[in-house]
Each structure stands twice: as structure tokens, then as C-alpha cells.
PDB file of C-alpha atoms in Angstrom:
ATOM      1  CA  GLN A   1      -0.203  -9.148   6.450  1.00  0.00           C
ATOM      2  CA  ALA A   2       2.629  -8.674   3.887  1.00  0.00           C
ATOM      3  CA  GLN A   3       5.909  -6.848   3.790  1.00  0.00           C
ATOM      4  CA  LEU A   4       6.076  -4.227   1.037  1.00  0.00           C
ATOM      5  CA  VAL A   5       9.236  -3.024  -0.680  1.00  0.00           C
ATOM      6  CA  GLU A   6       9.063  -0.143  -3.031  1.00  0.00           C
ATOM      7  CA  SER A   7      11.854   0.811  -5.509  1.00  0.00           C
ATOM      8  CA  GLY A   8      12.491   2.668  -8.724  1.00  0.00           C
ATOM      9  CA  GLY A   9      12.317   6.244  -7.658  1.00  0.00           C
ATOM     10  CA  GLY A  10      14.784   8.959  -8.385  1.00  0.00           C
ATOM     11  CA  LEU A  11      15.533  12.404  -9.607  1.00  0.00           C
ATOM     12  CA  VAL A  12      14.267  13.196 -13.164  1.00  0.00           C
ATOM     13  CA  GLN A  13      13.605  16.278 -15.309  1.00  0.00           C
ATOM     14  CA  PRO A  14      10.093  17.306 -16.363  1.00  0.00           C
ATOM     15  CA  GLY A  15       9.002  15.092 -19.212  1.00  0.00           C
ATOM     16  CA  GLU A  16      11.015  12.111 -18.264  1.00  0.00           C
ATOM     17  CA  SER A  17       9.789   8.686 -17.107  1.00  0.00           C
ATOM     18  CA  LEU A  18      10.262   6.389 -14.221  1.00  0.00           C
ATOM     19  CA  ARG A  19       9.007   2.856 -13.490  1.00  0.00           C
ATOM     20  CA  LEU A  20       8.316   1.960  -9.929  1.00  0.00           C
ATOM     21  CA  SER A  21       8.132  -1.550  -8.571  1.00  0.00           C
ATOM     22  CA  CYS A  22       6.594  -2.961  -5.394  1.00  0.00           C
ATOM     23  CA  ALA A  23       7.350  -6.431  -4.173  1.00  0.00           C
ATOM     24  CA  ALA A  24       5.102  -7.964  -1.611  1.00  0.00           C
ATOM     25  CA  SER A  25       5.965 -10.918   0.566  1.00  0.00           C
ATOM     26  CA  GLY A  26       4.189 -12.953   3.206  1.00  0.00           C
ATOM     27  CA  SER A  27       0.714 -12.958   1.964  1.00  0.00           C
ATOM     28  CA  ILE A  28      -1.525 -14.080  -0.827  1.00  0.00           C
ATOM     29  CA  PHE A  29      -0.923 -11.333  -3.278  1.00  0.00           C
ATOM     30  CA  SER A  30      -3.135 -12.215  -6.197  1.00  0.00           C
ATOM     31  CA  ILE A  31      -6.485 -12.080  -4.396  1.00  0.00           C
ATOM     32  CA  TYR A  32      -5.958  -8.269  -3.421  1.00  0.00           C
ATOM     33  CA  ALA A  33      -6.629  -5.179  -5.298  1.00  0.00           C
ATOM     34  CA  MET A  34      -3.420  -3.128  -5.177  1.00  0.00           C
ATOM     35  CA  GLY A  35      -2.760   0.551  -5.233  1.00  0.00           C
ATOM     36  CA  TRP A  36       0.006   3.109  -5.638  1.00  0.00           C
ATOM     37  CA  TYR A  37      -0.221   6.040  -3.270  1.00  0.00           C
ATOM     38  CA  PHE A  38       1.689   9.182  -2.982  1.00  0.00           C
ATOM     39  CA  GLN A  39       2.503  11.669  -0.230  1.00  0.00           C
ATOM     40  CA  ALA A  40       3.915  15.124  -1.042  1.00  0.00           C
ATOM     41  CA  PRO A  41       5.570  17.199   1.575  1.00  0.00           C
ATOM     42  CA  GLY A  42       2.979  18.568   4.079  1.00  0.00           C
ATOM     43  CA  LYS A  43       0.077  16.812   2.495  1.00  0.00           C
ATOM     44  CA  GLN A  44      -2.040  13.543   3.107  1.00  0.00           C
ATOM     45  CA  ARG A  45      -1.189  10.317   1.467  1.00  0.00           C
ATOM     46  CA  GLU A  46      -3.468   9.712  -1.456  1.00  0.00           C
ATOM     47  CA  LEU A  47      -4.354   7.103  -4.050  1.00  0.00           C
ATOM     48  CA  VAL A  48      -2.641   7.455  -7.350  1.00  0.00           C
ATOM     49  CA  ALA A  49      -3.743   4.351  -9.247  1.00  0.00           C
ATOM     50  CA  ALA A  50      -5.184   0.986  -8.469  1.00  0.00           C
ATOM     51  CA  ILE A  51      -5.604  -2.441 -10.105  1.00  0.00           C
ATOM     52  CA  GLY A  52      -7.931  -5.136  -9.119  1.00  0.00           C
ATOM     53  CA  GLY A  53      -7.287  -8.854  -9.181  1.00  0.00           C
ATOM     54  CA  ASN A  54      -9.093  -9.035 -12.495  1.00  0.00           C
ATOM     55  CA  GLY A  55      -6.903  -6.253 -14.004  1.00  0.00           C
ATOM     56  CA  ASN A  56      -9.438  -3.440 -13.807  1.00  0.00           C
ATOM     57  CA  THR A  57      -7.620  -0.100 -13.262  1.00  0.00           C
ATOM     58  CA  TYR A  58      -8.343   3.293 -11.674  1.00  0.00           C
ATOM     59  CA  TYR A  59      -6.368   6.417 -12.138  1.00  0.00           C
ATOM     60  CA  ARG A  60      -6.671   9.804 -10.393  1.00  0.00           C
ATOM     61  CA  ARG A  61      -7.454  12.438 -12.772  1.00  0.00           C
ATOM     62  CA  SER A  62      -4.087  14.218 -12.729  1.00  0.00           C
ATOM     63  CA  VAL A  63      -2.115  11.086 -13.783  1.00  0.00           C
ATOM     64  CA  LYS A  64      -4.571   9.543 -16.284  1.00  0.00           C
ATOM     65  CA  GLY A  65      -2.951   9.024 -19.690  1.00  0.00           C
ATOM     66  CA  ARG A  66       0.524   9.413 -18.211  1.00  0.00           C
ATOM     67  CA  PHE A  67       0.822   6.668 -15.556  1.00  0.00           C
ATOM     68  CA  THR A  68       0.066   2.901 -16.044  1.00  0.00           C
ATOM     69  CA  ILE A  69      -0.413   0.381 -13.276  1.00  0.00           C
ATOM     70  CA  SER A  70       0.197  -3.240 -13.801  1.00  0.00           C
ATOM     71  CA  ARG A  71       0.923  -6.401 -11.781  1.00  0.00           C
ATOM     72  CA  ALA A  72       2.654  -9.658 -12.042  1.00  0.00           C
ATOM     73  CA  ASN A  73       1.075 -11.992  -9.626  1.00  0.00           C
ATOM     74  CA  ALA A  74       3.485 -14.741 -10.186  1.00  0.00           C
ATOM     75  CA  LYS A  75       6.166 -12.296  -8.822  1.00  0.00           C
ATOM     76  CA  ASN A  76       4.078 -10.708  -6.043  1.00  0.00           C
ATOM     77  CA  THR A  77       4.933  -7.407  -7.682  1.00  0.00           C
ATOM     78  CA  VAL A  78       2.916  -4.272  -8.791  1.00  0.00           C
ATOM     79  CA  TYR A  79       4.410  -1.640 -11.089  1.00  0.00           C
ATOM     80  CA  LEU A  80       3.751   2.034 -11.843  1.00  0.00           C
ATOM     81  CA  GLN A  81       5.028   3.287 -15.218  1.00  0.00           C
ATOM     82  CA  MET A  82       5.202   7.087 -15.013  1.00  0.00           C
ATOM     83  CA  ASN A  83       5.563   8.933 -18.189  1.00  0.00           C
ATOM     84  CA  SER A  84       5.606  12.727 -18.886  1.00  0.00           C
ATOM     85  CA  LEU A  85       6.453  13.535 -15.249  1.00  0.00           C
ATOM     86  CA  ASN A  86       5.893  17.002 -13.946  1.00  0.00           C
ATOM     87  CA  VAL A  87       6.938  18.898 -10.792  1.00  0.00           C
ATOM     88  CA  GLU A  88       3.566  18.134  -9.243  1.00  0.00           C
ATOM     89  CA  ASP A  89       4.308  14.457  -9.335  1.00  0.00           C
ATOM     90  CA  THR A  90       7.136  14.901  -6.783  1.00  0.00           C
ATOM     91  CA  ALA A  91       6.348  12.853  -3.779  1.00  0.00           C
ATOM     92  CA  VAL A  92       7.121   9.732  -1.854  1.00  0.00           C
ATOM     93  CA  TYR A  93       5.288   6.795  -3.517  1.00  0.00           C
ATOM     94  CA  TYR A  94       4.009   3.847  -1.654  1.00  0.00           C
ATOM     95  CA  CYS A  95       2.140   0.737  -2.513  1.00  0.00           C
ATOM     96  CA  ASN A  96      -0.499  -1.101  -0.499  1.00  0.00           C
ATOM     97  CA  THR A  97      -3.774  -2.934  -0.903  1.00  0.00           C
ATOM     98  CA  ASN A  98      -6.809  -0.906  -1.958  1.00  0.00           C
ATOM     99  CA  PRO A  99      -8.277  -0.335   0.451  1.00  0.00           C
ATOM    100  CA  VAL A 100      -5.267  -0.227   2.778  1.00  0.00           C
ATOM    101  CA  ARG A 101      -4.872  -3.439   4.752  1.00  0.00           C
ATOM    102  CA  TRP A 102      -1.099  -3.876   5.338  1.00  0.00           C
ATOM    103  CA  ALA A 103       1.726  -1.960   7.022  1.00  0.00           C
ATOM    104  CA  TRP A 104       3.307   0.708   4.941  1.00  0.00           C
ATOM    105  CA  GLY A 105       6.626   0.049   3.429  1.00  0.00           C
ATOM    106  CA  GLN A 106       9.433   2.672   3.360  1.00  0.00           C
ATOM    107  CA  GLY A 107       8.246   4.216   0.008  1.00  0.00           C
ATOM    108  CA  THR A 108      10.319   5.439  -2.772  1.00  0.00           C
ATOM    109  CA  GLN A 109      11.054   9.074  -3.479  1.00  0.00           C
ATOM    110  CA  VAL A 110      10.259  10.577  -6.862  1.00  0.00           C
ATOM    111  CA  THR A 111      11.644  14.049  -7.462  1.00  0.00           C
ATOM    112  CA  VAL A 112      10.888  15.875 -10.700  1.00  0.00           C
ATOM    113  CA  SER A 113      12.921  19.036 -11.094  1.00  0.00           C
ATOM    114  CA  SER A 114      14.659  21.013 -13.750  1.00  0.00           C
TER     115      SER A 114
END
């Protein structure tokens, strides 16, 4: 089990960028594939991007080419660089293992609005 703390969200205009961070404590971070998930109002939480322990990555179609997931195992941290944001990206973003093994953190709100 690990504790997850997400940060980096905010209010931005369409086309702008954000970088999310997720710090994990209390577990062996490097052995797990990690994912970023999002949950829009009234919708289920879904996987946005994932990165394996070997660095292999996965992106959902709607973010491919705009988002980049990365990890720093020495810092127990996973990042999500979000470029060319659009209003459909508005959601609360969470990180967790992929598949989900740990309790969810509080998430970080991303709002894209003009």
C-alpha cells in the first residue's frame, strides 16, 4: 500500500499546458506500472495514460500526441505533461498503479475554459 499525493492542476485556457505530479510513499514504487486516471463530472474514472516499470507507455486515443507520462523512480514520482489542453480534458486527475492496487489520493482538478 502507498499514499498518493497529486498536484499541479489548475484553471487554464484551451491550448495551454499543465504538468501534473504524483508522489507515492510507503511502498516499492519502481516495480509497479503507474497510471494517470481522470474523472469528469458524472462520469466514471478512466485511464488516461500508463507507464511500465520498463518505461513502456500507453495513451488513450484522445490524448495521444498531446500528453506525455513519465516517471522518476528515485523520487517515487510520476508525471503527466499535458499540452494543447481542450475543454474535454476538464476533470479531476488521479494517479495509481495500473491496474489499480492502492487507495486513491485526493486528485488534482484540471479545468480548461475560455
